[in-house]
Amino acid sequence: MGRKLIEKVRDFSLEGEVAVTSTLGDGLLCRYRGNSSGEVRQWFKQVWQILRREMSDRDAIIPRVWLSG
């Protein structure tokens, strides 16, 4: 993961706290600490959209399993 990509993911403004770090290889660890499940769900969707475009050059279509629940 490039530093620029990690900074882009960290830059979303949220009430809760976020942490983003790269792992060995091509992994990315995203953590959220806060009181809003809706906020974290939206943040993870935004992270997914950025990663999908950057890593695979594909449209960021939210997986169906994320819509059930």
PDB file of C-alpha atoms in Angstrom, residues 1-2 21-29 55:
ATOM      1  CA  MET A   1       0.000   0.000   0.000  1.00  0.00           C
ATOM      2  CA  GLY A   2       1.297   3.382  -0.875  1.00  0.00           C
ATOM      3  CA  THR A  21      -1.819   1.022   8.671  1.00  0.00           C
ATOM      4  CA  SER A  22      -0.315  -1.168   6.012  1.00  0.00           C
ATOM      5  CA  THR A  23       0.594  -4.743   6.800  1.00  0.00           C
ATOM      6  CA  LEU A  24       3.213  -7.022   5.339  1.00  0.00           C
ATOM      7  CA  GLY A  25       2.489  -7.567   1.689  1.00  0.00           C
ATOM      8  CA  ASP A  26      -0.480  -5.773   0.201  1.00  0.00           C
ATOM      9  CA  GLY A  27      -2.703  -5.714   3.275  1.00  0.00           C
ATOM     10  CA  LEU A  28      -4.382  -2.759   4.902  1.00  0.00           C
ATOM     11  CA  LEU A  29      -5.625  -2.697   8.485  1.00  0.00           C
ATOM     12  CA  MET A  55      -5.997  -1.536  -6.672  1.00  0.00           C
TER      13      MET A  55
END
